[in-house]
Amino acid sequence: MAFAVFLVVERKVSHPLVDLDVMRRRNVWAANLVTLLATTGHGVMFFLVPQIVQLPKSSGVGLGVDVDHSGLFLLPGAVLLIFAGPLTGRLVARFGTRLPLALGVALGCAGLVILAAGSSQPVALLTGGAVLGLAGGVTYATLPMLIADSVPLTDLGSANGVNTIVRHVSMAVSAQLAAALVVSSIPASSPYPQWWAFTANYGAAAVLAALALIPIGLLRPRQTAAPDPVGEHDAAAPTTPQIR
């Protein structure tokens, strides 16, 4: 209801907080759709990895790690995410935004497949998390550049803000759905979830991440993108790399 009211108000005011016409541009909604689909894997990983490593070994799926050390299983991904961002800038400068974005999504799929294949094995948890971290660094560094190359300078802040909101909503919803599946797998005879719930969560997230490749294929270069008239307030950021 609140969202519907927001859309109505934004349509009526002379200076909207979010220009809905800009949000309907192909490259903008495609970027938001990529974000929605690709981010589910990170939401699932951030929720499930600490859960599974803290479950006792007697559960048949856990590692029995205490809460103080469980976060260390997310450390490789966090480190690679930090370093992947700056390196992505070089990739975008050389190849444009579409190829690095597809690379980030593909790496996310690979990381989720690794987690699904060995969700209770320490090596799989560390490796899959590291690959997902690398994927996040590439993907989340490319998306702002893609949006900057697709919207007027006056709408750059709101367009990136909406994309950030989409990312957080995707992570929150995917984590809640993952939790629901894990809880539903707990049998009456045991207080612990079944291994298949973790595998199913990672597998579903991998499928959604793979679907993100579809909107990436719909991206159009700036020079052939939308027939919007280009004026002094409608030019995309002049220093950003073009989509190709």
Short mmCIF file of C-alpha atoms in Angstrom, two decimals:
data_model
loop_
_atom_site.label_atom_id
_atom_site.label_comp_id
_atom_site.label_asym_id
_atom_site.label_seq_id
_atom_site.Cartn_x
_atom_site.Cartn_y
_atom_site.Cartn_z
CA MET A 1 0.00 0.00 0.00
CA ALA A 2 2.77 2.42 0.96
CA PHE A 3 4.66 1.59 -2.22
CA ALA A 4 1.55 2.26 -4.34
CA VAL A 5 1.08 5.64 -2.63
CA PHE A 6 4.75 6.42 -3.26
CA LEU A 7 4.35 5.72 -6.99
CA VAL A 8 1.27 7.94 -7.23
CA VAL A 9 2.97 10.81 -5.41
CA GLU A 10 6.14 10.52 -7.49
CA ARG A 11 4.01 10.76 -10.63
CA LYS A 12 2.29 13.94 -9.49
CA VAL A 13 5.06 16.04 -7.96
CA SER A 14 7.10 18.34 -10.18
CA HIS A 15 10.43 17.29 -8.65
CA PRO A 16 10.14 13.58 -7.76
CA LEU A 17 12.57 11.86 -5.44
CA VAL A 18 12.81 9.06 -8.02
CA ASP A 19 12.14 9.75 -11.69
CA LEU A 20 10.00 6.79 -12.72
CA ASP A 21 10.64 7.45 -16.41
CA VAL A 22 14.34 6.92 -15.77
CA MET A 23 13.59 3.71 -13.87
CA ARG A 24 11.81 2.39 -16.98
CA ARG A 25 14.89 2.71 -19.17
CA ARG A 26 16.02 -0.69 -20.33
CA ASN A 27 19.53 -0.56 -18.90
CA VAL A 28 18.23 0.68 -15.53
CA TRP A 29 15.52 -1.93 -14.96
CA ALA A 30 17.82 -4.61 -16.37
CA ALA A 31 20.51 -3.61 -13.86
CA ASN A 32 17.96 -3.77 -11.04
CA LEU A 33 16.76 -7.17 -12.20
CA VAL A 34 20.35 -8.46 -12.31
CA THR A 35 20.81 -7.15 -8.78
CA LEU A 36 17.62 -8.79 -7.54
CA LEU A 37 18.54 -12.21 -8.95
CA ALA A 38 22.29 -12.24 -8.35
CA THR A 39 22.11 -10.99 -4.77
CA THR A 40 19.97 -13.90 -3.58
CA GLY A 41 23.07 -16.09 -3.45
CA HIS A 42 24.85 -13.70 -1.10
CA GLY A 43 21.82 -13.48 1.18
CA VAL A 44 21.60 -17.27 1.33
CA MET A 45 25.33 -17.67 1.98
CA PHE A 46 25.52 -15.03 4.72
CA PHE A 47 22.66 -16.71 6.55
CA LEU A 48 23.43 -20.40 6.03
CA VAL A 49 27.20 -20.62 6.41
CA PRO A 50 27.26 -19.44 10.06
CA GLN A 51 24.28 -21.68 10.78
CA ILE A 52 25.75 -24.86 9.41
CA VAL A 53 29.21 -24.43 10.93
CA GLN A 54 27.69 -23.85 14.39
CA LEU A 55 25.47 -26.92 14.31
CA PRO A 56 26.97 -29.74 16.41
CA LYS A 57 28.65 -32.64 14.66
CA SER A 58 26.04 -34.93 16.18
CA SER A 59 23.45 -33.29 13.91
CA GLY A 60 25.05 -34.97 10.90
CA VAL A 61 25.39 -31.69 9.00
CA GLY A 62 27.27 -29.29 11.29
CA LEU A 63 30.90 -28.69 12.12
CA GLY A 64 30.51 -27.85 15.80
CA VAL A 65 32.35 -24.51 15.50
CA ASP A 66 31.71 -21.98 18.28
CA VAL A 67 30.14 -18.62 17.50
CA ASP A 68 33.43 -16.74 17.96
CA HIS A 69 35.08 -18.64 15.11
CA SER A 70 32.12 -19.17 12.79
CA GLY A 71 32.59 -15.77 11.18
CA LEU A 72 36.06 -16.80 10.01
CA PHE A 73 34.39 -18.97 7.36
CA LEU A 74 33.14 -15.73 5.74
CA LEU A 75 36.55 -14.04 5.90
CA PRO A 76 37.96 -15.28 2.54
CA GLY A 77 34.94 -13.93 0.70
CA ALA A 78 35.17 -10.58 2.47
CA VAL A 79 38.87 -10.23 1.64
CA LEU A 80 38.38 -11.08 -2.04
CA LEU A 81 35.40 -8.71 -2.25
CA ILE A 82 37.63 -5.84 -1.10
CA PHE A 83 40.31 -6.54 -3.69
CA ALA A 84 37.94 -7.39 -6.54
CA GLY A 85 36.38 -3.92 -6.60
CA PRO A 86 39.45 -1.95 -7.70
CA LEU A 87 40.48 -4.63 -10.19
CA THR A 88 37.01 -4.55 -11.74
CA GLY A 89 37.56 -0.93 -12.71
CA ARG A 90 40.38 -2.03 -15.01
CA LEU A 91 38.18 -4.73 -16.56
CA VAL A 92 35.40 -2.23 -17.21
CA ALA A 93 37.81 0.27 -18.74
CA ARG A 94 39.07 -2.45 -21.11
CA PHE A 95 35.89 -4.39 -21.93
CA GLY A 96 32.97 -2.19 -20.93
CA THR A 97 30.39 -3.11 -18.30
CA ARG A 98 28.56 -6.06 -19.82
CA LEU A 99 31.40 -8.62 -19.80
CA PRO A 100 32.56 -7.95 -16.20
CA LEU A 101 28.94 -8.06 -15.02
CA ALA A 102 28.42 -11.43 -16.72
CA LEU A 103 31.70 -12.63 -15.20
CA GLY A 104 30.55 -11.62 -11.72
CA VAL A 105 27.24 -13.42 -12.13
CA ALA A 106 28.94 -16.55 -13.49
CA LEU A 107 31.36 -16.59 -10.56
CA GLY A 108 28.40 -16.29 -8.19
CA CYS A 109 26.79 -19.34 -9.80
CA ALA A 110 30.05 -21.28 -9.48
CA GLY A 111 30.40 -20.40 -5.80
CA LEU A 112 26.85 -21.51 -5.06
CA VAL A 113 27.36 -24.79 -6.92
CA ILE A 114 30.47 -25.45 -4.80
CA LEU A 115 28.47 -24.80 -1.64
CA ALA A 116 25.61 -27.02 -2.83
CA ALA A 117 28.00 -29.86 -3.66
CA GLY A 118 29.75 -29.83 -0.28
CA SER A 119 27.72 -27.68 2.06
CA SER A 120 29.01 -29.37 5.22
CA GLN A 121 32.66 -29.66 4.20
CA PRO A 122 35.05 -26.97 5.48
CA VAL A 123 36.95 -26.77 2.19
CA ALA A 124 33.73 -26.34 0.21
CA LEU A 125 32.46 -23.69 2.62
CA LEU A 126 35.68 -21.70 2.43
CA THR A 127 36.11 -22.10 -1.33
CA GLY A 128 32.48 -21.42 -2.21
CA GLY A 129 32.38 -18.40 0.08
CA ALA A 130 35.61 -17.05 -1.42
CA VAL A 131 34.28 -17.40 -4.98
CA LEU A 132 31.03 -15.71 -3.96
CA GLY A 133 33.00 -12.88 -2.38
CA LEU A 134 34.97 -12.42 -5.59
CA ALA A 135 31.70 -12.48 -7.53
CA GLY A 136 30.19 -9.84 -5.28
CA GLY A 137 33.21 -7.58 -5.65
CA VAL A 138 33.00 -7.73 -9.44
CA THR A 139 29.22 -7.44 -9.66
CA TYR A 140 28.71 -4.65 -7.14
CA ALA A 141 31.56 -2.62 -8.57
CA THR A 142 30.20 -2.90 -12.11
CA LEU A 143 26.55 -2.09 -11.43
CA PRO A 144 27.09 1.57 -10.37
CA MET A 145 29.20 2.14 -13.49
CA LEU A 146 26.50 0.58 -15.64
CA ILE A 147 23.86 2.83 -14.13
CA ALA A 148 26.10 5.89 -14.41
CA ASP A 149 26.44 5.17 -18.12
CA SER A 150 22.66 4.90 -18.54
CA VAL A 151 20.97 7.76 -16.70
CA PRO A 152 21.09 11.57 -16.68
CA LEU A 153 23.58 13.07 -14.27
CA THR A 154 20.71 14.66 -12.34
CA ASP A 155 19.23 11.20 -11.63
CA LEU A 156 22.46 9.35 -10.91
CA GLY A 157 22.10 9.44 -7.12
CA SER A 158 18.49 8.25 -7.05
CA ALA A 159 19.12 5.51 -9.65
CA ASN A 160 22.02 4.08 -7.66
CA GLY A 161 20.00 4.47 -4.47
CA VAL A 162 17.17 2.39 -5.88
CA ASN A 163 19.67 -0.25 -6.99
CA THR A 164 21.10 -0.40 -3.47
CA ILE A 165 17.60 -0.80 -2.03
CA VAL A 166 16.92 -3.65 -4.46
CA ARG A 167 20.11 -5.34 -3.29
CA HIS A 168 19.20 -5.13 0.38
CA VAL A 169 15.63 -6.26 -0.21
CA SER A 170 16.89 -9.25 -2.21
CA MET A 171 19.31 -10.25 0.54
CA ALA A 172 16.68 -9.89 3.27
CA VAL A 173 13.99 -11.85 1.42
CA SER A 174 16.37 -14.62 0.30
CA ALA A 175 17.68 -15.07 3.84
CA GLN A 176 14.14 -15.35 5.19
CA LEU A 177 13.14 -17.88 2.53
CA ALA A 178 16.30 -19.88 3.25
CA ALA A 179 15.44 -19.87 6.94
CA ALA A 180 11.92 -21.07 6.22
CA LEU A 181 13.20 -24.00 4.16
CA VAL A 182 15.76 -24.96 6.80
CA VAL A 183 13.14 -24.88 9.55
CA SER A 184 10.68 -26.89 7.46
CA SER A 185 13.29 -29.66 7.07
CA ILE A 186 13.53 -30.30 10.82
CA PRO A 187 11.95 -33.71 11.48
CA ALA A 188 9.79 -34.44 14.51
CA SER A 189 12.40 -36.87 15.80
CA SER A 190 15.32 -34.41 15.79
CA PRO A 191 15.95 -30.76 16.70
CA TYR A 192 18.31 -30.30 13.77
CA PRO A 193 17.62 -29.50 10.11
CA GLN A 194 18.39 -31.97 7.32
CA TRP A 195 21.33 -31.60 4.96
CA TRP A 196 19.12 -31.41 1.87
CA ALA A 197 17.68 -28.06 3.00
CA PHE A 198 21.09 -26.42 2.71
CA THR A 199 21.77 -28.02 -0.65
CA ALA A 200 18.35 -27.00 -1.95
CA ASN A 201 18.86 -23.41 -0.83
CA TYR A 202 22.22 -23.10 -2.56
CA GLY A 203 20.89 -24.83 -5.67
CA ALA A 204 17.87 -22.53 -5.93
CA ALA A 205 20.08 -19.47 -5.45
CA ALA A 206 22.42 -20.74 -8.20
CA VAL A 207 19.48 -21.05 -10.61
CA LEU A 208 18.32 -17.52 -9.83
CA ALA A 209 21.84 -16.19 -10.29
CA ALA A 210 22.06 -17.94 -13.66
CA LEU A 211 18.82 -16.26 -14.70
CA ALA A 212 20.52 -12.92 -14.13
CA LEU A 213 22.49 -13.55 -17.32
CA ILE A 214 19.28 -12.96 -19.30
CA PRO A 215 18.85 -9.25 -18.47
CA ILE A 216 22.59 -8.77 -18.98
CA GLY A 217 22.03 -9.86 -22.57
CA LEU A 218 19.35 -7.17 -22.91
CA LEU A 219 21.71 -4.31 -22.07
CA ARG A 220 22.22 -1.85 -24.89
CA PRO A 221 25.19 0.39 -25.62
CA ARG A 222 24.64 4.04 -24.84
CA GLN A 223 24.82 5.07 -28.46
CA THR A 224 21.91 2.74 -29.41
CA ALA A 225 20.03 2.86 -26.12
CA ALA A 226 16.65 4.47 -25.82
CA PRO A 227 15.51 7.22 -28.11
CA ASP A 228 15.48 9.74 -25.25
CA PRO A 229 16.39 13.27 -26.32
CA VAL A 230 19.83 14.17 -25.01
CA GLY A 231 20.19 17.64 -23.59
CA GLU A 232 22.36 19.30 -21.03
CA HIS A 233 20.36 17.70 -18.21
CA ASP A 234 19.95 14.32 -19.89
CA ALA A 235 23.49 13.27 -20.72
CA ALA A 236 24.95 10.23 -19.06
CA ALA A 237 28.09 10.71 -17.02
CA PRO A 238 30.77 11.69 -19.58
CA THR A 239 33.68 9.89 -17.93
CA THR A 240 32.07 6.50 -17.48
CA PRO A 241 32.98 3.59 -19.77
CA GLN A 242 30.40 2.75 -22.39
CA ILE A 243 28.33 -0.43 -22.33
CA ARG A 244 29.53 -2.88 -24.93
#
